[in-house]
XYZ file of C-alpha atoms in Angstrom:
462
model
C 57.607 97.718 104.575
C 60.866 96.415 103.150
C 62.814 98.337 105.836
C 60.586 96.807 108.507
C 61.103 93.254 107.149
C 64.828 93.890 106.934
C 64.901 94.971 110.535
C 62.897 91.882 111.529
C 65.318 89.683 109.633
C 68.237 91.335 111.421
C 66.503 90.745 114.749
C 66.278 87.037 114.089
C 69.723 86.312 112.609
C 72.032 89.185 113.367
C 75.203 89.260 115.281
C 76.567 92.716 116.216
C 80.282 93.077 115.647
C 82.276 96.126 116.726
C 85.271 96.594 114.426
C 88.612 96.864 116.162
C 91.821 98.167 114.732
C 94.537 95.581 114.264
C 97.217 98.045 115.274
C 95.700 99.650 118.350
C 92.316 97.828 118.912
C 90.323 101.081 118.903
C 86.658 100.877 117.827
C 86.163 101.863 114.169
C 82.623 101.178 113.104
C 79.797 98.744 113.817
C 78.440 96.042 111.522
C 75.548 93.716 112.004
C 75.825 90.284 110.490
C 72.890 88.417 109.003
C 72.759 84.858 107.670
C 70.906 85.287 104.405
C 70.686 81.668 103.261
C 69.869 78.571 105.338
C 68.921 75.745 102.942
C 70.858 72.459 103.229
C 72.929 72.930 100.040
C 75.797 75.103 98.856
C 75.494 78.831 98.161
C 78.693 80.058 96.441
C 79.111 83.769 95.736
C 81.387 84.842 92.902
C 84.595 86.788 93.460
C 83.037 90.047 92.288
C 79.847 92.017 91.556
C 77.302 89.669 93.268
C 74.912 92.541 94.210
C 72.170 93.773 91.918
C 72.574 97.395 90.788
C 70.018 98.533 93.485
C 71.690 96.411 96.217
C 68.483 94.346 96.833
C 69.628 90.963 95.575
C 72.721 88.808 95.916
C 73.315 86.161 93.269
C 75.006 82.818 93.872
C 75.351 79.341 92.451
C 74.531 76.134 94.394
C 78.015 74.692 94.596
C 79.155 73.571 98.032
C 82.791 74.118 97.150
C 84.734 75.717 94.309
C 85.445 72.527 92.407
C 81.895 71.529 91.624
C 80.702 73.731 88.652
C 80.338 70.759 86.371
C 77.846 69.065 88.587
C 75.957 72.235 89.678
C 72.635 72.985 88.095
C 71.136 76.199 89.320
C 71.649 79.970 89.793
C 69.692 81.673 92.604
C 69.093 85.105 94.131
C 68.453 85.996 97.775
C 66.805 89.268 98.778
C 68.880 91.097 101.415
C 65.841 92.735 102.860
C 63.326 89.847 103.115
C 65.436 86.654 102.755
C 63.288 85.642 99.687
C 65.074 83.103 97.478
C 64.428 82.958 93.696
C 65.736 80.407 91.189
C 66.592 82.247 88.021
C 68.056 79.396 86.012
C 68.282 75.611 86.004
C 70.244 73.505 83.536
C 68.510 70.836 81.449
C 69.604 67.245 81.825
C 72.085 68.023 84.569
C 74.477 65.091 85.449
C 77.727 64.655 87.295
C 79.433 65.420 83.936
C 77.675 68.703 83.106
C 76.589 70.914 81.596
C 77.093 72.718 84.943
C 76.689 76.416 85.915
C 78.449 78.725 88.366
C 80.410 81.948 89.106
C 77.389 84.255 88.706
C 77.833 88.007 88.586
C 75.427 90.972 88.296
C 75.640 93.662 85.608
C 76.291 97.019 87.270
C 73.648 98.714 85.048
C 71.058 96.090 84.251
C 68.950 93.475 86.167
C 70.980 90.800 84.354
C 73.236 88.025 85.777
C 76.051 86.378 83.790
C 77.520 83.027 84.640
C 79.619 80.088 83.374
C 77.566 77.494 81.472
C 78.970 74.166 80.359
C 78.455 73.073 76.742
C 74.883 71.820 76.335
C 75.814 68.339 74.957
C 77.937 67.425 78.084
C 78.013 63.772 78.941
C 80.490 61.210 80.269
C 82.481 61.226 77.050
C 82.287 65.064 76.666
C 82.247 66.429 80.207
C 82.349 69.986 81.533
C 85.952 71.246 81.251
C 88.025 74.422 80.877
C 87.644 74.330 77.072
C 84.013 73.340 77.144
C 82.106 76.237 78.740
C 80.586 79.579 77.776
C 79.001 82.692 79.250
C 75.231 82.738 79.617
C 73.128 85.683 80.955
C 69.669 85.780 82.408
C 67.479 88.903 82.830
C 66.075 88.315 86.278
C 62.537 89.320 85.259
C 62.701 86.540 82.650
C 64.071 83.576 84.617
C 64.912 80.405 82.723
C 65.500 82.252 79.407
C 69.216 81.884 78.604
C 71.066 84.578 76.660
C 74.278 83.142 75.078
C 76.764 85.957 75.372
C 79.920 84.742 73.712
C 79.535 82.874 70.423
C 81.341 79.507 70.073
C 82.537 77.891 66.856
C 84.850 74.867 67.013
C 84.350 73.698 63.415
C 86.597 75.229 60.680
C 86.399 77.647 58.980
C 86.164 79.556 62.284
C 84.038 82.710 62.777
C 85.368 86.177 63.501
C 84.011 87.349 66.864
C 83.367 83.825 68.048
C 85.722 81.699 70.238
C 86.695 78.022 69.961
C 86.962 76.983 73.633
C 85.782 77.986 77.019
C 85.229 81.367 78.798
C 85.321 81.633 82.577
C 85.176 83.990 85.565
C 83.382 86.811 83.688
C 83.673 90.418 85.022
C 81.725 93.512 83.789
C 83.485 96.804 83.104
C 82.218 99.530 85.479
C 79.957 100.999 82.796
C 78.502 97.587 82.113
C 79.298 97.702 78.389
C 82.241 95.320 78.052
C 82.949 91.989 79.795
C 86.344 90.333 80.531
C 87.060 86.629 81.041
C 89.767 83.988 81.144
C 89.887 81.579 78.289
C 91.125 78.138 77.256
C 91.072 77.021 73.583
C 89.488 73.677 72.617
C 91.149 73.633 69.157
C 94.643 74.145 70.583
C 93.928 71.538 73.324
C 93.012 69.004 70.676
C 95.959 69.911 68.438
C 98.371 69.426 71.424
C 97.461 65.764 71.517
C 99.280 65.250 68.174
C 101.710 68.201 68.137
C 103.973 68.366 71.150
C 105.136 71.939 70.251
C 101.641 73.281 70.933
C 99.873 73.799 74.228
C 96.489 75.121 75.331
C 97.668 78.265 77.240
C 95.235 80.191 79.463
C 94.774 83.676 78.358
C 92.393 86.700 78.837
C 89.670 87.968 76.480
C 86.895 90.476 76.341
C 83.380 90.748 74.826
C 81.896 93.885 73.332
C 78.313 94.350 72.131
C 77.665 92.938 68.603
C 75.740 89.857 67.682
C 77.733 87.030 66.139
C 76.080 84.111 64.221
C 77.878 80.829 63.583
C 77.026 77.714 61.602
C 75.336 75.191 63.878
C 76.901 71.785 63.848
C 73.922 69.718 64.996
C 75.883 68.628 68.072
C 75.218 71.629 70.355
C 78.969 72.356 70.278
C 78.439 75.719 68.493
C 76.206 78.615 69.565
C 75.476 82.151 68.435
C 76.342 84.990 70.769
C 75.018 88.417 71.639
C 78.576 89.783 71.955
C 81.706 89.889 69.783
C 84.593 88.168 71.584
C 88.342 88.531 71.162
C 91.491 87.470 72.981
C 93.581 90.395 74.227
C 96.765 88.999 75.697
C 99.772 87.507 73.983
C 100.989 84.127 75.270
C 103.711 81.849 73.956
C 104.673 78.236 74.756
C 108.285 79.065 75.565
C 108.850 82.490 77.122
C 112.465 83.658 76.993
C 114.117 83.644 80.428
C 114.392 87.167 81.703
C 112.001 88.570 79.178
C 108.409 89.937 79.481
C 107.005 87.079 77.468
C 104.368 84.941 79.250
C 102.816 81.488 78.891
C 99.752 82.175 80.975
C 97.483 85.218 81.500
C 94.847 84.985 84.219
C 92.787 86.489 87.027
C 92.299 89.931 85.553
C 90.343 93.037 86.388
C 89.169 96.229 84.673
C 91.239 99.276 85.579
C 89.215 102.081 87.116
C 85.667 103.216 86.506
C 86.843 105.209 83.458
C 90.298 103.719 82.897
C 93.433 105.392 84.261
C 95.628 108.447 83.713
C 98.921 108.019 81.870
C 102.126 109.822 82.763
C 101.571 112.371 79.932
C 98.143 113.313 81.465
C 96.074 111.614 78.911
C 93.411 108.950 79.875
C 93.258 105.356 78.693
C 89.543 104.540 78.523
C 89.525 100.786 78.643
C 92.330 98.671 80.116
C 92.806 95.363 81.859
C 95.280 94.424 84.654
C 96.108 90.778 84.723
C 98.594 88.253 86.195
C 101.057 86.755 83.805
C 103.651 83.918 84.253
C 107.113 84.811 83.074
C 110.436 82.902 83.297
C 113.167 84.542 85.377
C 116.825 84.301 84.420
C 117.045 81.059 86.426
C 114.208 79.724 84.313
C 111.841 79.636 87.225
C 108.150 80.564 86.685
C 107.215 83.809 88.444
C 103.818 85.631 88.369
C 103.997 89.325 87.700
C 101.377 92.067 87.044
C 100.713 93.231 83.492
C 98.444 95.779 81.858
C 96.883 95.648 78.375
C 95.520 98.929 76.962
C 92.568 98.289 74.705
C 91.685 100.042 71.496
C 88.374 101.833 71.097
C 87.370 99.241 68.485
C 88.695 95.791 69.369
C 86.993 94.090 66.427
C 89.761 94.946 64.012
C 92.410 92.308 63.434
C 96.143 93.022 63.462
C 98.265 92.121 60.484
C 98.589 88.378 60.205
C 96.589 87.886 63.376
C 93.078 86.682 62.502
C 90.787 87.200 65.502
C 89.179 83.818 64.911
C 92.571 81.970 64.781
C 93.318 79.067 62.474
C 93.407 75.302 62.765
C 97.053 75.521 63.901
C 97.088 78.814 65.815
C 95.163 80.467 68.678
C 92.991 83.573 68.069
C 94.900 86.743 67.386
C 95.014 89.952 69.479
C 93.183 92.931 67.980
C 94.909 95.837 66.365
C 95.953 98.514 68.871
C 95.949 96.322 72.057
C 99.309 96.993 73.822
C 100.612 94.681 76.605
C 103.229 95.555 79.127
C 104.586 94.376 82.417
C 104.285 96.690 85.447
C 105.973 94.701 88.245
C 109.536 93.419 88.436
C 109.746 91.554 91.742
C 112.073 88.934 93.285
C 109.379 86.468 94.132
C 106.303 87.545 92.176
C 102.629 87.644 93.020
C 101.944 84.899 95.640
C 99.287 83.686 98.018
C 95.848 82.073 97.693
C 94.176 82.432 94.315
C 92.912 85.996 93.841
C 91.890 88.476 91.146
C 93.607 91.759 90.771
C 91.561 94.824 91.802
C 91.860 98.581 91.167
C 90.638 101.718 92.894
C 87.748 103.481 91.096
C 90.087 106.261 89.891
C 92.371 103.638 88.316
C 95.447 104.832 90.145
C 96.242 101.676 92.127
C 96.330 97.964 91.103
C 96.137 95.624 94.118
C 97.549 92.135 94.430
C 98.860 89.624 97.012
C 102.499 88.790 97.702
C 104.880 87.905 100.493
C 106.309 90.584 102.736
C 109.901 90.454 103.960
C 108.853 87.911 106.662
C 107.182 85.607 104.046
C 103.714 86.568 105.224
C 101.016 87.170 102.462
C 99.971 90.790 102.483
C 98.212 93.191 100.195
C 100.291 95.356 97.832
C 99.579 97.952 95.269
C 101.231 99.464 92.184
C 100.264 102.189 89.676
C 99.031 100.866 86.310
C 101.956 102.968 84.876
C 104.407 100.814 86.888
C 106.889 102.153 89.411
C 107.286 101.664 93.088
C 105.265 98.955 94.780
C 103.476 99.936 97.993
C 102.737 97.456 100.887
C 99.074 97.968 101.966
C 98.771 95.640 105.023
C 101.062 94.634 107.707
C 99.489 91.680 109.515
C 101.219 89.038 111.584
C 99.203 86.372 109.847
C 98.589 85.813 106.091
C 95.683 87.049 104.019
C 93.544 83.958 103.263
C 91.690 84.708 99.980
C 90.621 87.238 97.366
C 89.598 90.780 98.079
C 87.447 93.691 96.885
C 87.633 97.439 97.042
C 84.654 99.495 98.143
C 82.889 101.882 95.616
C 84.543 104.985 97.184
C 88.063 103.581 96.880
C 88.718 104.096 100.602
C 88.632 100.484 101.913
C 89.504 97.036 100.844
C 87.784 93.867 102.333
C 89.445 90.495 102.539
C 89.608 87.313 104.650
C 92.416 86.879 107.194
C 92.876 85.131 110.534
C 89.628 83.290 109.986
C 87.704 86.661 109.918
C 86.657 89.389 107.421
C 88.876 92.458 107.623
C 88.865 95.923 106.195
C 91.986 97.936 105.447
C 92.048 101.689 104.866
C 94.013 102.129 101.605
C 95.247 105.605 102.565
C 96.734 104.639 105.870
C 97.176 100.916 106.017
C 95.068 100.665 109.228
C 93.247 97.287 109.369
C 90.079 96.386 111.161
C 88.499 93.023 111.997
C 84.734 93.320 111.191
C 83.564 89.796 112.091
C 84.213 87.355 114.890
C 87.200 85.049 114.495
C 85.809 81.678 113.370
C 87.171 78.175 113.645
C 89.126 76.658 110.823
C 86.091 74.697 109.574
C 83.735 77.647 109.322
C 86.029 80.549 108.487
C 85.190 83.008 105.622
C 85.609 81.508 102.181
C 86.328 83.426 98.915
C 86.030 87.247 98.361
C 83.920 89.554 100.406
C 81.779 91.646 98.044
C 80.749 95.251 98.645
C 77.181 96.462 97.836
C 76.931 99.276 95.218
C 76.388 101.855 98.024
C 79.345 100.521 100.023
C 77.188 100.058 103.188
C 77.080 96.164 103.103
C 79.340 93.217 102.361
C 78.276 89.758 101.332
C 80.535 86.828 101.986
C 80.591 83.026 102.333
C 81.313 80.736 105.169
C 80.390 77.139 106.079
C 77.714 76.292 108.706
C 77.201 72.824 110.216
C 79.230 69.651 110.433
C 79.922 66.581 108.427
C 77.279 65.869 105.756
C 75.332 68.753 107.069
C 78.081 71.359 106.468
C 77.018 73.793 103.850
C 78.353 77.027 102.402
C 75.940 79.902 103.279
C 75.691 83.542 102.370
C 76.149 86.096 105.073
C 75.566 89.935 104.989
C 77.475 92.509 106.999
C 75.441 95.769 107.281
C 77.216 98.902 108.373
C 75.481 100.546 111.316
C 75.762 104.383 111.103
């Protein structure tokens, strides 16, 4: 029955697209495109893991552009076979100032979605912001029942395993056990108002299973969490020019399904690749690629580095976390905002940068460092973030107002949608289904006040 309904839906909405190779225009494979959502509102898919573990559902928030999380109040699912839409969460007392929800992502092993949630007491004087958000999960068979994932404690004395600010852009490890995020610290943000030597520097953290309870403040600023959270990257206000010190860590990814192999043949089980801002010898800010190897137990503090931080210092990095730079380029990572991605075997970390002509292309490097490999060679720039398919063979991305696939082994590139106009071109990252046979992506439909971001599905035709 589901297959029949899916075929019927394709018959109504689908557009057959034959992929053509960018280099020689030979046919590659056939996709059928379906518009999954049609309601007159936004439908924004996250940059990663938007399919349920069985591939039946795609999760999205109801923003109509990337800047509207603070005013967005719901998380929804659409069934890729039937077109059924389900609301799984709505915020209480939503206003233009918050609390706000967005950037929803599915667990790879559970029927659970995780998303950004603004602090519950948001109002005009305390609006949604980078330091005022947390991660909330919903089990899709229990809609409307929030599970606060990372604990938050902004009242000293702080709590080990809780954070003092805002988590963002959550990503599950491939085994679904740990979660990464970017983070901004509310305590440091407030301190910076009176101490000019201090800044709130974006950094990267992780959550691991382990309930954390905090003292409630009566203002809804604090909350317990189902996970133990720590910051894993070292940042400093004043990186030394020419050094590997950074003042910002961001837009990370997990390395491999089971980590990666080191030069000595051993395996690093859990590791994160991230983008870090360094200062070159001319004191210019350049973004490079970094790796942090994680200890088996990240709940242990290093000497003099309390995981919860203090009233005058940000949270410390756990004992055994080792951070290192793996790219040393002239111009650094460049292009539209994107998150790093790795192949399932962990052997290649992918990022965007300019080629010799100044055109934004895909590049890759080993997590051990070394030579950088150019992966695409378009005459036009890549226009947004990207994702690698579950087999590690292909990478999907927006370019030339279309969705493209590149073959990682050869560099051959294939256009798999029509070329759209500037106003309705693909937006954000194409997301692969767990079986690698479908891709979900966003683009706008309509004009003026009736122009809304919709979800489209590309299904590979065997």
